[in-house]
PDB file of C-alpha atoms in Angstrom:
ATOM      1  CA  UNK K   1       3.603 -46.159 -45.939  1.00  0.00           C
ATOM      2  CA  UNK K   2       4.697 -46.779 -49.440  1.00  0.00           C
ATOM      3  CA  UNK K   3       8.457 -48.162 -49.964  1.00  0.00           C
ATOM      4  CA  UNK K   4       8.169 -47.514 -53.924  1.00  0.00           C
ATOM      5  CA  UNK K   5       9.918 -44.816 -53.297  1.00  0.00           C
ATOM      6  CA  UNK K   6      13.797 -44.645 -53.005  1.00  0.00           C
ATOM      7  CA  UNK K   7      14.528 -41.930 -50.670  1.00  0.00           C
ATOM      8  CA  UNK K   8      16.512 -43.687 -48.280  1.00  0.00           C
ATOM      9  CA  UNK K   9      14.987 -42.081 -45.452  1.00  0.00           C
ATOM     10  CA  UNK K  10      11.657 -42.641 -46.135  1.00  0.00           C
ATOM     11  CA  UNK K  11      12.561 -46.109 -46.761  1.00  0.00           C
ATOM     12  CA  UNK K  12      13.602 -45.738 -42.652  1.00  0.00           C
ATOM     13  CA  UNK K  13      10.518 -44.620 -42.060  1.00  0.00           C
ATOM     14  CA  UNK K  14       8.335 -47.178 -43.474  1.00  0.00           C
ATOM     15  CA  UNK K  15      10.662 -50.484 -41.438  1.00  0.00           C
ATOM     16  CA  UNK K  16      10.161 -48.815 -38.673  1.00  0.00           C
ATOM     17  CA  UNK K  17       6.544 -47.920 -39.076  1.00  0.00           C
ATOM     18  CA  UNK K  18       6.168 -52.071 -39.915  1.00  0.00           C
ATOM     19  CA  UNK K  19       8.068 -52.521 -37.036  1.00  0.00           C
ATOM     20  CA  UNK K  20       5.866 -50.848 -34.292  1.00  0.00           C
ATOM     21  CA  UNK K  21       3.135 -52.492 -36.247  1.00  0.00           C
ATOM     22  CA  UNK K  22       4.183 -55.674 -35.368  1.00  0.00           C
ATOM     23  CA  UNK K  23       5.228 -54.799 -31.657  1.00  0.00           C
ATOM     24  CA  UNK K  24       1.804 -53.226 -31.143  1.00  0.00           C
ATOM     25  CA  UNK K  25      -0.259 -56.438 -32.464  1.00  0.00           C
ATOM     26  CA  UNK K  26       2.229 -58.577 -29.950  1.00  0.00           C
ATOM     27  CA  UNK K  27       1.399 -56.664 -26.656  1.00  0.00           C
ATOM     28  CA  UNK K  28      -1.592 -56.210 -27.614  1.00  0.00           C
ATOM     29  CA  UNK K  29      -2.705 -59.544 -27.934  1.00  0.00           C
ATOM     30  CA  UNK K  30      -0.211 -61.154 -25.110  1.00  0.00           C
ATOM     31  CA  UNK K  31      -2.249 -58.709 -22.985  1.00  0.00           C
ATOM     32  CA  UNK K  32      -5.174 -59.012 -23.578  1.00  0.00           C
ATOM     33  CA  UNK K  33      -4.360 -63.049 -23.282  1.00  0.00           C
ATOM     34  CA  UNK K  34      -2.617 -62.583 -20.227  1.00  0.00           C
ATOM     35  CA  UNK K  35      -5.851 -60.598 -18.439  1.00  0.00           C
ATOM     36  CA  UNK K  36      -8.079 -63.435 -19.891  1.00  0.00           C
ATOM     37  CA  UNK K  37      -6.204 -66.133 -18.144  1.00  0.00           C
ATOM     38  CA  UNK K  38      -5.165 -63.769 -15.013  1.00  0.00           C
ATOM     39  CA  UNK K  39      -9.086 -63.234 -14.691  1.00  0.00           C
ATOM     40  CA  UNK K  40     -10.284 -66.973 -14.945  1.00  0.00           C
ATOM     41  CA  UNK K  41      -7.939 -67.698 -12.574  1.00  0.00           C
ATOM     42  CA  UNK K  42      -8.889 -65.006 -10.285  1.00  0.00           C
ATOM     43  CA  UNK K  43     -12.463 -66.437 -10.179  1.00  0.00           C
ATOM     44  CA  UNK K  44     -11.626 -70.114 -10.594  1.00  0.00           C
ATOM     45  CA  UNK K  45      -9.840 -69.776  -7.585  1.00  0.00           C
ATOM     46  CA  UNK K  46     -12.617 -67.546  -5.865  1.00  0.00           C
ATOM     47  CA  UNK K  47     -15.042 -69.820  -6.474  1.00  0.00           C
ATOM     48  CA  UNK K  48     -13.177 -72.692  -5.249  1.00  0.00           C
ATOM     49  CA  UNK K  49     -11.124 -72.010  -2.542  1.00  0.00           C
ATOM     50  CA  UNK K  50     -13.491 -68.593  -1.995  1.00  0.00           C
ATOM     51  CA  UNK K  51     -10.110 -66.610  -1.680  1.00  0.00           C
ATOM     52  CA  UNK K  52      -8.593 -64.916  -4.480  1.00  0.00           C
ATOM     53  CA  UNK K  53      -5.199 -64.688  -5.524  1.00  0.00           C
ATOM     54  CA  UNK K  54      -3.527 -62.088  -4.356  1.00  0.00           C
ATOM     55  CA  UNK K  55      -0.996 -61.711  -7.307  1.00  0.00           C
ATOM     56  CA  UNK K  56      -4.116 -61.252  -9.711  1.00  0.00           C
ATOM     57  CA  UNK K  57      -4.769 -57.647  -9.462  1.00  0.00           C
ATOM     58  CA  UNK K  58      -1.319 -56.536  -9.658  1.00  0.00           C
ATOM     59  CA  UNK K  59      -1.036 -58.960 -12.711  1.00  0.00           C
ATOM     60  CA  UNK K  60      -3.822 -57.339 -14.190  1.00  0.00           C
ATOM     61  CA  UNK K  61      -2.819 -54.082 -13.324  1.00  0.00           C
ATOM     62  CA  UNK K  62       0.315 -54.432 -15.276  1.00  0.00           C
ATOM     63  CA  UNK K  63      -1.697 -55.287 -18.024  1.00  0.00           C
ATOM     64  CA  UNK K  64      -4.589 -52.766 -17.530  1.00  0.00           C
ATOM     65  CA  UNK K  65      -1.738 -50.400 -18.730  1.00  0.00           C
ATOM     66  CA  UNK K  66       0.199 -52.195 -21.305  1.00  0.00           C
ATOM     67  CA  UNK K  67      -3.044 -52.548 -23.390  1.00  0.00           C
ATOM     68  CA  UNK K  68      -4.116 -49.151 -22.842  1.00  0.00           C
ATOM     69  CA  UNK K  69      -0.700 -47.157 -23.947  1.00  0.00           C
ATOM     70  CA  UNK K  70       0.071 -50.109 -26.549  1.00  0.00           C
ATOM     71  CA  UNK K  71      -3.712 -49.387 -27.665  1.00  0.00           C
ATOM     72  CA  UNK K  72      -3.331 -46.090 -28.215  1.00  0.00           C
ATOM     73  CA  UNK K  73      -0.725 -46.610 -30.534  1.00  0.00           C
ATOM     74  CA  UNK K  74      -2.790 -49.060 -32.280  1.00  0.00           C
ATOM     75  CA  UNK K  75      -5.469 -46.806 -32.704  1.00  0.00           C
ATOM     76  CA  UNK K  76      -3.682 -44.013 -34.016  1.00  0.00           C
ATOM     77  CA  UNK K  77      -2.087 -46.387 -36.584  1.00  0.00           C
ATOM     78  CA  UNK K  78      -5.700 -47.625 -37.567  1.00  0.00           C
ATOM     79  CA  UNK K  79      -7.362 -44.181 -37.715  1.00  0.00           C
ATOM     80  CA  UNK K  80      -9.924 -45.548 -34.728  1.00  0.00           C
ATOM     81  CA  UNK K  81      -9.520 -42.527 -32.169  1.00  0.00           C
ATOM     82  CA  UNK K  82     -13.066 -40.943 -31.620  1.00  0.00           C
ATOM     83  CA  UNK K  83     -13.146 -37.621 -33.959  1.00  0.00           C
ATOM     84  CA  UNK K  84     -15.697 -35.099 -33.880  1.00  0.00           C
ATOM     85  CA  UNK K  85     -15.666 -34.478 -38.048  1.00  0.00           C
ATOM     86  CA  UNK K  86     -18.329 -32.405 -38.952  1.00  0.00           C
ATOM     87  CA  UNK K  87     -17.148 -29.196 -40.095  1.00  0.00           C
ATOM     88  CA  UNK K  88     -13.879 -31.309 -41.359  1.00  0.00           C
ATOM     89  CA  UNK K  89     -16.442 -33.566 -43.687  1.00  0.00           C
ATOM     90  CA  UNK K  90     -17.862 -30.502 -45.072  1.00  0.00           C
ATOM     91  CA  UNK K  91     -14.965 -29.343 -46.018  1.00  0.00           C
ATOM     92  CA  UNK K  92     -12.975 -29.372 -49.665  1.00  0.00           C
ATOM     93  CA  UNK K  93     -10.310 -31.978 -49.987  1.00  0.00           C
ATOM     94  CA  UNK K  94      -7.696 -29.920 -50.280  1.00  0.00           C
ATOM     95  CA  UNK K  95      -8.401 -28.428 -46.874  1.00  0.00           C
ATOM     96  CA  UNK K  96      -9.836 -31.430 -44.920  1.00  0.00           C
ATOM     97  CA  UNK K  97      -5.854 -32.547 -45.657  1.00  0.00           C
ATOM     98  CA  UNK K  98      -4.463 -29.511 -44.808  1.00  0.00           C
ATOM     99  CA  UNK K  99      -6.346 -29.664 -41.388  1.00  0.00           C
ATOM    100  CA  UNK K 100      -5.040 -33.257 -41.406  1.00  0.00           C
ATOM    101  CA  UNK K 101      -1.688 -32.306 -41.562  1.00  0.00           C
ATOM    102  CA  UNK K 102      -2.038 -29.504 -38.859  1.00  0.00           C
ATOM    103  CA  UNK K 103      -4.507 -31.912 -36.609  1.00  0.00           C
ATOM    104  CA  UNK K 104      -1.635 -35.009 -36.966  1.00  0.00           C
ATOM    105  CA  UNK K 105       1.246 -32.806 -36.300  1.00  0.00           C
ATOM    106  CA  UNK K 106       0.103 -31.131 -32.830  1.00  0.00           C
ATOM    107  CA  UNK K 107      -0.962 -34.170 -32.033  1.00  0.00           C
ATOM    108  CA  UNK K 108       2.030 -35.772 -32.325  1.00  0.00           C
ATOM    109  CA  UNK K 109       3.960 -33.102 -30.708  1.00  0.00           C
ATOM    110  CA  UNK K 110       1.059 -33.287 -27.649  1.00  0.00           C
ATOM    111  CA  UNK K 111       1.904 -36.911 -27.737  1.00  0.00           C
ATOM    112  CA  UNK K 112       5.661 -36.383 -26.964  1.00  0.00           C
ATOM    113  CA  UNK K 113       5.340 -33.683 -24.503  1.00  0.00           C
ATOM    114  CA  UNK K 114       3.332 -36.486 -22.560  1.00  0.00           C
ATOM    115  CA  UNK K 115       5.747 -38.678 -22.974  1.00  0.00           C
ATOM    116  CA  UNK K 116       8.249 -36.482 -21.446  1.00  0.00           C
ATOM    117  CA  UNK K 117       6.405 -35.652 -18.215  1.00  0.00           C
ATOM    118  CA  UNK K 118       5.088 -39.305 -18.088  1.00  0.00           C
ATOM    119  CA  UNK K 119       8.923 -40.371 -18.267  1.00  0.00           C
ATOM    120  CA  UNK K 120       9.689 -37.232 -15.400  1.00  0.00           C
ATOM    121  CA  UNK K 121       6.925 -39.260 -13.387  1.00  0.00           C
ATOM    122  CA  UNK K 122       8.801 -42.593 -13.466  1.00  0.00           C
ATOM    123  CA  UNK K 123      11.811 -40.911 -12.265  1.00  0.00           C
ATOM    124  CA  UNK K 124       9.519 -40.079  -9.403  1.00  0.00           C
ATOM    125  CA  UNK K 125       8.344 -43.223  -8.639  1.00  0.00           C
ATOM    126  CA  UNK K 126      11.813 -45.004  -9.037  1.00  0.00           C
ATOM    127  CA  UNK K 127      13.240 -42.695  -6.874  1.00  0.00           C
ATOM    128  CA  UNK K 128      10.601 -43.493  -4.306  1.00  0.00           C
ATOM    129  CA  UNK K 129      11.228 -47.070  -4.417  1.00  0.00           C
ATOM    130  CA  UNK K 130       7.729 -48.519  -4.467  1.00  0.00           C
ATOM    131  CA  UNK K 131       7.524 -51.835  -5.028  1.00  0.00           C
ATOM    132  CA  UNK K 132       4.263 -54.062  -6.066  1.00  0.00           C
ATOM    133  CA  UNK K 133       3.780 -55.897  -2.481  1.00  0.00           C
ATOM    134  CA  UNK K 134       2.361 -59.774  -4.612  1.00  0.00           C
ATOM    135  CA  UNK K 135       4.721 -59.632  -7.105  1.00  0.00           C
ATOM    136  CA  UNK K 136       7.776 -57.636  -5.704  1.00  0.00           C
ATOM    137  CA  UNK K 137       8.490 -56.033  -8.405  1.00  0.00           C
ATOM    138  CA  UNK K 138       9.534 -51.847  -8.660  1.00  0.00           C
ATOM    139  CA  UNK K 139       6.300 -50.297  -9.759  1.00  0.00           C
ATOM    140  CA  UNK K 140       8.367 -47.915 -11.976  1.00  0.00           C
ATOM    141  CA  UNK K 141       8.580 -50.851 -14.443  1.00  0.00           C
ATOM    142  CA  UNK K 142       4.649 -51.311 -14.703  1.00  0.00           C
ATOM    143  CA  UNK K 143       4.935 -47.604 -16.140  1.00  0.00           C
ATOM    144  CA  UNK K 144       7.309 -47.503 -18.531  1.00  0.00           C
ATOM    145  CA  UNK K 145       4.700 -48.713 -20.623  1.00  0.00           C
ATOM    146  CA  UNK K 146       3.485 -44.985 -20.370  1.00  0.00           C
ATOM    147  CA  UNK K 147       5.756 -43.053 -22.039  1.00  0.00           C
ATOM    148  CA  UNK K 148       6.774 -45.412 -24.507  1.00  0.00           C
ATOM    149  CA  UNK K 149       2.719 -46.045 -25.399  1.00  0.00           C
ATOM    150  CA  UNK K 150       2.702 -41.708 -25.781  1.00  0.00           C
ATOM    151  CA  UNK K 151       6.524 -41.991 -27.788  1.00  0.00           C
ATOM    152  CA  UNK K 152       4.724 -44.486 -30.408  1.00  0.00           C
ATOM    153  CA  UNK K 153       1.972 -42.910 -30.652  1.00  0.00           C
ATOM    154  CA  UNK K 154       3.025 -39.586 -31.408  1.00  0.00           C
ATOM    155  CA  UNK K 155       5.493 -41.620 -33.796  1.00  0.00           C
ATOM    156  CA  UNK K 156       2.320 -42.978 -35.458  1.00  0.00           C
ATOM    157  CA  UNK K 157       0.771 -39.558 -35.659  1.00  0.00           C
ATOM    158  CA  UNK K 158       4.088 -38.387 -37.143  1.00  0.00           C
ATOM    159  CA  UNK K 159       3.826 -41.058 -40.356  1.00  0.00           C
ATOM    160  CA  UNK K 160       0.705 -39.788 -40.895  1.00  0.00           C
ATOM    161  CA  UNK K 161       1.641 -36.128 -41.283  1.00  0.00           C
ATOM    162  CA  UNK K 162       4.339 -37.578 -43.973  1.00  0.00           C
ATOM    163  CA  UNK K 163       2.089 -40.465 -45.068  1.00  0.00           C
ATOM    164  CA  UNK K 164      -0.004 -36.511 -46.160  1.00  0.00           C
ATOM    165  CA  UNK K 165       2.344 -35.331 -47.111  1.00  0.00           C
ATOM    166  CA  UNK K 166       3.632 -37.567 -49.622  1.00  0.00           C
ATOM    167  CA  UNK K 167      -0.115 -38.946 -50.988  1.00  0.00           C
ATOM    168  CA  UNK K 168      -2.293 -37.204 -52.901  1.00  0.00           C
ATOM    169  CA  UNK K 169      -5.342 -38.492 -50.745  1.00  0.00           C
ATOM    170  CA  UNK K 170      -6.012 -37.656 -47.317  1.00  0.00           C
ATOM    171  CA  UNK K 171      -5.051 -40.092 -44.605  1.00  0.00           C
ATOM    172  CA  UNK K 172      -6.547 -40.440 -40.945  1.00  0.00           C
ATOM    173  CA  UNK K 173      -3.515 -42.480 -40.518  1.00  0.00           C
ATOM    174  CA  UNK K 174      -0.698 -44.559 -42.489  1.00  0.00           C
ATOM    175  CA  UNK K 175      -3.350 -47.196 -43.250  1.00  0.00           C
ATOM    176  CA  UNK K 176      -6.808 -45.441 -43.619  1.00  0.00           C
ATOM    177  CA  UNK K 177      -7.676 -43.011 -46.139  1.00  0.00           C
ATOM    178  CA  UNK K 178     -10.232 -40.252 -44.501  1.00  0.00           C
ATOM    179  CA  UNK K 179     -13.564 -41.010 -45.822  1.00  0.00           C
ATOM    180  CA  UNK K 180     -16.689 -43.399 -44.984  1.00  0.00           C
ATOM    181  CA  UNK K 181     -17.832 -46.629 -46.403  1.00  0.00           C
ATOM    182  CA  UNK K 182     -20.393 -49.441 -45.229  1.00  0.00           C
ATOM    183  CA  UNK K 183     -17.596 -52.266 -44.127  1.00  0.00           C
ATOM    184  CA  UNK K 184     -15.084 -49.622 -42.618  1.00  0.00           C
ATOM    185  CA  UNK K 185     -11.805 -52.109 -43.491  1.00  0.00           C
ATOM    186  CA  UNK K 186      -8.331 -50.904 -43.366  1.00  0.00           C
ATOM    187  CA  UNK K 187      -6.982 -50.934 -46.788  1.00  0.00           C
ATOM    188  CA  UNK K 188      -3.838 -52.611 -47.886  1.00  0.00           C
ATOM    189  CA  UNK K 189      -0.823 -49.762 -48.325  1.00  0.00           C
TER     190      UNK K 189
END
């Protein structure tokens, strides 16, 4: 988002859009890290010993769903969700971001109603008192990462119904402008 602008709340907006930005990258890299080094492991230890460790899959479980639900954040913030676009590319500008707008905004709202009944779910599972038997941890923690992955990303979806909004272009998301070109790159906003 652009913070040339000096409505206070838009100026909100755009720290905390850099914000979740930066949060995404982090888990998304420590978890993808983390599985790399969980996995090795998992076979080094296979190969040698030709017993795995047990702690492995439930370590790469809990990682298995941080990088999906931080992912889908990241994707809606780089415009890199699959889109079936054909009678939206043949459309007029003017509607393509009208359809934008509409297409961001229930999808935003569809991304916080998931949130709420993946959040009703972990109320389910706390109450039930599962715990992961390697690690010993509550499983309700390993799914938090749910409904905060959905609240982002319907955040993210959000910014781009104001990103809109606000531009005279169309957006897929705060960084991409809707449109094709050979190298794809996310442009610098």
């Amino acid at each position: 988002m652009d913070t040339s602008t000096k409505n206070p709340i838009l100026k909100a907006l755009d720290f905390i859009d850099k914000m979740l930005s930066k949060f995404e990258g982090v888990m998304l890299a420590l978890g993808v890290i983390a599985m790399a080094i969980i996995t090795i492991l998992s076979v080094i230890t296979r190969f040698i010993f030709n017993d795995a460790l047990t702690i492995t899959d439930e370590l790469n479980m809990i990682f298995i769903v941080i990088v999906t639900f931080a992912g889908l954040s990241y994707a809606a913030r780089n415009g890199r969700h699959i889109r079936m676009s054909a009678i939206y590319d043949a459309l007029p500008t003017k509607i393509r971001k009208v359809f934008m707008i509409f297409i961001s905004l229930i999808t935003s709202i569809f991304m916080f109603i998931l949130a709420k009944y993946s959040y009703g779910y972990i109320v389910e599972v706390y109450e039930s008192g599962r715990i992961l038997p390697a690690i010993g941890i509550p499983v309700f923690y390993v799914y938090l990462w749910v409904p905060i992955g959905f609240t982002v990303t319907g955040l993210q979806y959000f910014f781009t119904v104001v990103k809109n909004i606000r531009e005279d272009d169309v957006f897929l998301s705060t960084n991409v402008r809707d449109g094709y070109s050979d190298s794809n790159n996310d442009m610098e906003v």
